[in-house]
Coordinates of C-alpha atoms in Angstrom, one line a residue:
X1 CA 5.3 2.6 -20.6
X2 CA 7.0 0.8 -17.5
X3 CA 6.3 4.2 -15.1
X4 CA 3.2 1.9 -14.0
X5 CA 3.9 0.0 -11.2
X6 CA 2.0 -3.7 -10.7
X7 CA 0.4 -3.4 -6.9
X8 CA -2.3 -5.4 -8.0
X9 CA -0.4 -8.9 -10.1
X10 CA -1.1 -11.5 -7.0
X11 CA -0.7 -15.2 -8.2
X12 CA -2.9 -18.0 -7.9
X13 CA -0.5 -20.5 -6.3
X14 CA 0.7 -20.6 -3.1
X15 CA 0.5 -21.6 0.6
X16 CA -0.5 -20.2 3.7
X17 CA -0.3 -21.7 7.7
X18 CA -1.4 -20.1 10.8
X19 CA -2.2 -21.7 14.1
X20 CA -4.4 -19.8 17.3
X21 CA -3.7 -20.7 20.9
X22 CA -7.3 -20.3 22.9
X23 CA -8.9 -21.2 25.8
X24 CA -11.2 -23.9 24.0
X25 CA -8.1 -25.4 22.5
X26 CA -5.7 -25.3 19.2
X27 CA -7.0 -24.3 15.8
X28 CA -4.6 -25.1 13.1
X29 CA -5.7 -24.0 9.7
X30 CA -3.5 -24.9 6.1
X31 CA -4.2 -23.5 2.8
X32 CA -2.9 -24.7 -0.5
X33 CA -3.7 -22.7 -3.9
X34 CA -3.1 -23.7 -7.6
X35 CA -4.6 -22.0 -11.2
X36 CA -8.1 -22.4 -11.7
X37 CA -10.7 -20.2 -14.5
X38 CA -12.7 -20.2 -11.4
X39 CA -13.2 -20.6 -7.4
X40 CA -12.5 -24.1 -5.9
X41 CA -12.7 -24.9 -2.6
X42 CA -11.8 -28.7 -1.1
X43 CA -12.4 -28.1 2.6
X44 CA -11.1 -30.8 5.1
X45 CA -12.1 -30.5 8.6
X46 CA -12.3 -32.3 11.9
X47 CA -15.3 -34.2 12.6
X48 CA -15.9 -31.2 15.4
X49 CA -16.3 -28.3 13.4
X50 CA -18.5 -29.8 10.6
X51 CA -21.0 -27.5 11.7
X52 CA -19.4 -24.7 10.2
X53 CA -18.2 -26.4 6.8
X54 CA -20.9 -23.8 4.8
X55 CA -19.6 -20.9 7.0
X56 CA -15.8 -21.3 6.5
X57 CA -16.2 -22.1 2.5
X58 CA -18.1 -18.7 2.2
X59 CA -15.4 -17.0 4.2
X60 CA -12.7 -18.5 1.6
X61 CA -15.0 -17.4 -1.2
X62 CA -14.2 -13.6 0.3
X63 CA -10.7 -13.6 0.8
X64 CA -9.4 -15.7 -2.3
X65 CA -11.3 -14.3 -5.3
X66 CA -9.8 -17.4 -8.0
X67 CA -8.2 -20.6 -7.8
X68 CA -8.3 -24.1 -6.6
X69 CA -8.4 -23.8 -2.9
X70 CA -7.6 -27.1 -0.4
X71 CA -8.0 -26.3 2.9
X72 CA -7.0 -28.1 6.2
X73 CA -9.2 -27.1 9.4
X74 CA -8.7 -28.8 12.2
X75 CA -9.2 -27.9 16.2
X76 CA -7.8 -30.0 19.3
X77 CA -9.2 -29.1 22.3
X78 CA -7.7 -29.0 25.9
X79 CA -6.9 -32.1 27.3
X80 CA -9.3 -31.9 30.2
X81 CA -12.0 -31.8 27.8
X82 CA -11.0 -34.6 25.7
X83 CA -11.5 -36.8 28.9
X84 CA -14.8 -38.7 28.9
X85 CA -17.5 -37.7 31.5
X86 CA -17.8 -40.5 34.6
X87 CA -21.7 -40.4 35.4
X88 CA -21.5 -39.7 39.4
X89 CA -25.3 -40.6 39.5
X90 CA -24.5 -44.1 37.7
X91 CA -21.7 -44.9 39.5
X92 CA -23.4 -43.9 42.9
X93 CA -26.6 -46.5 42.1
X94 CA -24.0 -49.0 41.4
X95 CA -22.0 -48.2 44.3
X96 CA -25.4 -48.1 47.0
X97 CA -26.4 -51.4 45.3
X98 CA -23.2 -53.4 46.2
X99 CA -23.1 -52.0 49.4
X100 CA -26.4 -53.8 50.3
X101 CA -25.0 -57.1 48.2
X102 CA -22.1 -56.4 50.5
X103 CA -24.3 -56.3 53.9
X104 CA -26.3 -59.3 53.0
X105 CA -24.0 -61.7 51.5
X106 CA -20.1 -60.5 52.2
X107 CA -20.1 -59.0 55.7
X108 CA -17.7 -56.4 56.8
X109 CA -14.2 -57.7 55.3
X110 CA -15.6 -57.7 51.5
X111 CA -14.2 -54.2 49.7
X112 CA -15.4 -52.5 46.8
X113 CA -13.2 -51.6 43.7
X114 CA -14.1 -47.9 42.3
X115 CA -12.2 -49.3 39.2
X116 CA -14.1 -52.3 38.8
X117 CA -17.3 -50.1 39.1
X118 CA -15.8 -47.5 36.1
X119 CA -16.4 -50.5 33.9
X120 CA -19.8 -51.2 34.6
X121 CA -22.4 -50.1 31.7
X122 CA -23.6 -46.4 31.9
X123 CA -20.6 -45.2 34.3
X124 CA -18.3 -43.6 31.5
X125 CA -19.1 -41.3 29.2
X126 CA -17.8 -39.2 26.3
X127 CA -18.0 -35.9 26.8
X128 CA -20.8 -33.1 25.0
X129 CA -19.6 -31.7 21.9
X130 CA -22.3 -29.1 22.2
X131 CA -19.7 -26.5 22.7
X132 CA -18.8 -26.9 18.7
X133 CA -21.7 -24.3 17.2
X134 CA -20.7 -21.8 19.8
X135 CA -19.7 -17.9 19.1
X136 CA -16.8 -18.5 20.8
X137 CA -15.7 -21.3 18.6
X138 CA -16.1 -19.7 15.3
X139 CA -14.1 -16.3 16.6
X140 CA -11.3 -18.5 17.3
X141 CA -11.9 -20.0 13.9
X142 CA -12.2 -17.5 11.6
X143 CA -9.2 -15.5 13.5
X144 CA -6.8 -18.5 12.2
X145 CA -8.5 -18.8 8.8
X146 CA -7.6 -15.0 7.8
X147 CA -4.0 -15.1 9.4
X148 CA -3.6 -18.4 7.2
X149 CA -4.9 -16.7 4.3
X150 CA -2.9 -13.4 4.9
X151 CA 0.2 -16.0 5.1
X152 CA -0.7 -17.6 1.6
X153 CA -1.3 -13.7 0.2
X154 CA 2.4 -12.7 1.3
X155 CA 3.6 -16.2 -0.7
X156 CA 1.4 -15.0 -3.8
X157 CA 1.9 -11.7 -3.5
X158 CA 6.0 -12.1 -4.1
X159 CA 5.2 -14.4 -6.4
X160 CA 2.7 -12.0 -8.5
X161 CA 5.5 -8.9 -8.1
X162 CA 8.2 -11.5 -10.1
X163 CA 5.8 -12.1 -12.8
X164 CA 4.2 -8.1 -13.0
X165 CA 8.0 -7.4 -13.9
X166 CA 8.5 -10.3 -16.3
X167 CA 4.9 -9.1 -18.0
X168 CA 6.1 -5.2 -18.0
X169 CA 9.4 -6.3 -19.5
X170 CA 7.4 -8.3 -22.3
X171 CA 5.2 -4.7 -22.9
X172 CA 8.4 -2.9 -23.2
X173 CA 9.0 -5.3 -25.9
X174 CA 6.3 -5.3 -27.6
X175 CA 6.1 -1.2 -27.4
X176 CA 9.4 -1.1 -29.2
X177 CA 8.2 -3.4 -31.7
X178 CA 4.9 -1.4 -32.8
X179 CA 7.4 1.8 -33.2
X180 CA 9.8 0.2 -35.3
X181 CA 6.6 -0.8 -37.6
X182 CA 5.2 2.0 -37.7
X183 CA 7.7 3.8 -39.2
X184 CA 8.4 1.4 -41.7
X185 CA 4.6 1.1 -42.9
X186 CA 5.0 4.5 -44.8
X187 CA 8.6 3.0 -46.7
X188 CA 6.2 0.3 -47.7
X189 CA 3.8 2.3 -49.6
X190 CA 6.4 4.1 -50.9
X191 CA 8.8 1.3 -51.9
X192 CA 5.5 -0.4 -53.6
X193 CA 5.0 3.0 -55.7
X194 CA 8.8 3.2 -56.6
X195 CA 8.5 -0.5 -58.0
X196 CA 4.9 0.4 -59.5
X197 CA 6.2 3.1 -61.4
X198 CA 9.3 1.3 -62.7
X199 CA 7.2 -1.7 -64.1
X200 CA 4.6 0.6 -65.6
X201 CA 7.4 3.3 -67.4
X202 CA 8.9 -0.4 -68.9
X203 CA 5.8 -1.5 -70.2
X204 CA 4.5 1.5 -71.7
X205 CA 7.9 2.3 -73.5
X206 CA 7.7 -1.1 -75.0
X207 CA 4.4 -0.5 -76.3
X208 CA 4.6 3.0 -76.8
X209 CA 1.6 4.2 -74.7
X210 CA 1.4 7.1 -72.0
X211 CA -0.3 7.0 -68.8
X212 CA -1.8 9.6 -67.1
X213 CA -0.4 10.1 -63.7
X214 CA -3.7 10.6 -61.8
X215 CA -4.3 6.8 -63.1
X216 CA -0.8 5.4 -61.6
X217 CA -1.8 7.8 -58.1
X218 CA -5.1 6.1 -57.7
X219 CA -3.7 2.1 -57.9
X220 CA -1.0 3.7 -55.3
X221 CA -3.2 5.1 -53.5
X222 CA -5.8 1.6 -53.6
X223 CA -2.5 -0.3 -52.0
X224 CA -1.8 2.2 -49.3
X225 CA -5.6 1.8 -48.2
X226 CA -5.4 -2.0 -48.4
X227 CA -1.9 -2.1 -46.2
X228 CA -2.9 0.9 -43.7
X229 CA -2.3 -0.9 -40.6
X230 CA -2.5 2.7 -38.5
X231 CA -5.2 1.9 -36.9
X232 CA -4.5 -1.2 -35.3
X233 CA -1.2 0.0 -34.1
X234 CA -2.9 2.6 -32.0
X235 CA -5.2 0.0 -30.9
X236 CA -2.5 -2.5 -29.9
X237 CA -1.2 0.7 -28.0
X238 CA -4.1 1.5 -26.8
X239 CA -4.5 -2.1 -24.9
X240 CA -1.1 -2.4 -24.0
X241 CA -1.5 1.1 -21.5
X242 CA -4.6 -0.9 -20.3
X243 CA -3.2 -3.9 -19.6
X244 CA -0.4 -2.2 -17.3
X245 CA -2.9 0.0 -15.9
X246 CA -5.1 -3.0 -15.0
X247 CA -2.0 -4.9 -13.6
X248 CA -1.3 -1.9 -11.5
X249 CA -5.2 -1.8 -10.3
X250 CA -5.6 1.8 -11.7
X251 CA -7.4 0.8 -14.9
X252 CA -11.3 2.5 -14.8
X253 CA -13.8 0.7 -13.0
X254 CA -11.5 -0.5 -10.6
X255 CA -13.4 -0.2 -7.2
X256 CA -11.1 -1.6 -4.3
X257 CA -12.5 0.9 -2.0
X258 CA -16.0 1.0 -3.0
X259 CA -17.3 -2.5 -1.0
X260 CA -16.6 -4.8 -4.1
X261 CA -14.7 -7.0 -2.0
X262 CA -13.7 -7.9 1.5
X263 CA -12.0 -5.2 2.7
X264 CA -11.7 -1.6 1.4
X265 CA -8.1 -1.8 0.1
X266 CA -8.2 -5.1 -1.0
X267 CA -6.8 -5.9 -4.0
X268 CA -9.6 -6.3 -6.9
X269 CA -8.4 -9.8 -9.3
X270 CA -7.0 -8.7 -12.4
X271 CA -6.5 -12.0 -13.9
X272 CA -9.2 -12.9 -15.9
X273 CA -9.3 -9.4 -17.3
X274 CA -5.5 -9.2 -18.5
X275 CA -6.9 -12.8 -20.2
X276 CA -9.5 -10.8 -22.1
X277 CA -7.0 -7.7 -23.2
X278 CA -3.8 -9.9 -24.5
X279 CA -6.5 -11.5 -26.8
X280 CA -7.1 -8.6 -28.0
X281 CA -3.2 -7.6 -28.6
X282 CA -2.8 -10.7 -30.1
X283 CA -6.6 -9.9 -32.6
X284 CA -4.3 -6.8 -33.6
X285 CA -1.3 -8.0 -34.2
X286 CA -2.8 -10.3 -36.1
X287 CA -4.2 -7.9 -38.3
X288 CA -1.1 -6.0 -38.8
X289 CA 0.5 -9.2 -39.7
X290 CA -1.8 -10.0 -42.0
X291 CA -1.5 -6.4 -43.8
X292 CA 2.1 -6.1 -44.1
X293 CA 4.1 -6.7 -47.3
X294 CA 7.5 -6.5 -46.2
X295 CA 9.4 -9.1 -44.9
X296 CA 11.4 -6.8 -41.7
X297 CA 7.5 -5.8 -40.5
X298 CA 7.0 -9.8 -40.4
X299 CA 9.8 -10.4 -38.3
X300 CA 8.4 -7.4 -36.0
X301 CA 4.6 -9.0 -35.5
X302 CA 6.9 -12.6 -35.0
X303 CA 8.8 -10.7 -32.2
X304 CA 5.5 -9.3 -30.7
X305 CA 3.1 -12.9 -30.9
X306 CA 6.1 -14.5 -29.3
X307 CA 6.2 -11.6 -26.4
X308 CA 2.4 -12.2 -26.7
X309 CA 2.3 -15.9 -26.1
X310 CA 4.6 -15.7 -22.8
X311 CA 2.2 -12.9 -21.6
X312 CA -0.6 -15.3 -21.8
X313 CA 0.5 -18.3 -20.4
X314 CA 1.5 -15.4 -17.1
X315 CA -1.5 -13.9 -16.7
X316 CA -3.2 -17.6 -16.7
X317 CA -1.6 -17.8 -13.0
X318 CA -2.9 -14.6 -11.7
X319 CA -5.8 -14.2 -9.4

């Protein structure tokens, strides 16, 4: 049962951190991932790259398939273009216009300050931030954004292998469980015909009345029907082999390679479907529960819905 190994068990919580040295600047990008039933994404970004806001959420929404997503964006660009802009056409009016007030009124020993002139109206200004909505930008960006995100895949990728092996133990378990009981469902049937017989030989030698055989077969044979619990054991087997084959990424209808998600190779999410197949375990074991008459096949389907129950509250943290 174990022979299957998880390669596709990735949890949803995590964080990733990647920066990217350019020539328009720094791009720092962190990424923080908890549980979610479905895709969140709380994106925080400088006032510069706002532009792309609907660009960078729908790149997120390709590489992490589930989970609450809070992402940090932020881009400082080189110093020299962080400087404001002095106007030399400003500052040159300014500058021709005291040079007459100087003529007229001041003579020859009057000076004029540059500085002074730098605080007039008009002579500073901030720089353009047209350069935010270009190609070049959004390279540099989405560069950092998948190295962050293959940083936060490492973290939930170890993550994801620690809980595959605690979820393969708890199948091992549960394996072990379904073979004790179904050896002991056929002792049941007999052990009820054994006591059946007994009672019935009692009574009628009391009262002095025979029996035919074929009548005391048929109420046997009624209980055996009504306990046969065969069926859901090979169904609870049945979904077990799925579950580690869908941990694994080999179960049917798994396309990684086909185009279903970013990147041939890529990991197709598992979690919500291992959500659907230990309901189902549990649906059976239920059943069988509910079937058996002896008290050692009640501790095994305990045993089991306890195995269960930690396999659910796993595979509510996987992606």
């Amino acid at each position: 049962m174990s022979s299957v190994t998880p390669e596709n068990a990735r949890s949803m919580t995590g964080q990733g951190h990647a920066s990217l040295q350019t020539d328009l600047g720094t791009f720092v990008v962190e990424v923080r991932t908890v549980n979610n039933r479905g895709f969140k994404c709380v994106l925080r970004s400088s006032d510069a790259l706002s532009a792309f806001d609907s660009r960078i959420e729908s790149l997120v929404r390709k590489l992490i398939h589930r989970g609450s997503v809070n992402l940090s964006v932020t881009w400082k660009r080189p110093s020299s273009e962080t400087l404001p802009l002095i106007d030399q056409q400003v500052l040159g009016a300014y500058f021709e216009q005291l040079q007459k007030a100087k003529a007229s009124f001041a003579g020859d020993g009057a000076t004029i300050d540059l500085a002074q002139l730098a605080m007039l109206p008009g002579v500073v200004v901030p720089r353009s931030q047209d350069r935010a909505d270009t190609a070049e930008v959004w390279q540099g960006l989405e560069q950092v954004i998948r190295d962050a995100v293959d940083s936060l895949d490492q973290m939930r990728a170890q993550e994801g292998a620690h809980m595959a092996r605690s979820l393969r133990a708890d199948c091992d378990l549960i394996r072990a469980h379904v073979d004790q009981i179904a050896e002991l469902g056929p002792r049941s049937v007999d052990t009820y015909q054994k006591r059946l017989e007994t009672k019935i030989q009692r009574v009628l030698a009391q009262h002095d009345i025979e029996v035919p055989m074929i009548d005391l077969l048929r109420e046997v044979q009624i209980y055996a029907d009504r306990v046969d619990y065969s069926e859901e054991i090979t169904r609870l087997g049945s979904h077990l082999q799925l579950f580690l084959q869908t941990l694994s990424g080999n179960a049917s209808g798994s396309n990684q390679a086909a185009g279903g998600g970013e990147a041939a190779g890529d990991p197709e999410p598992s979690g919500r479907k291992l959500e659907f197949i230990v309901q189902e375990m549990l649906r059976e074991t239920n059943t069988i529960g509910s079937k058996a008459s002896q008290t050692e096949i009640s501790g095994h389907v305990v045993e089991i819905k306890c195995a269960i129950e930690r396999m659910r509250e796993l595979v509510q943290n996987l992606e």
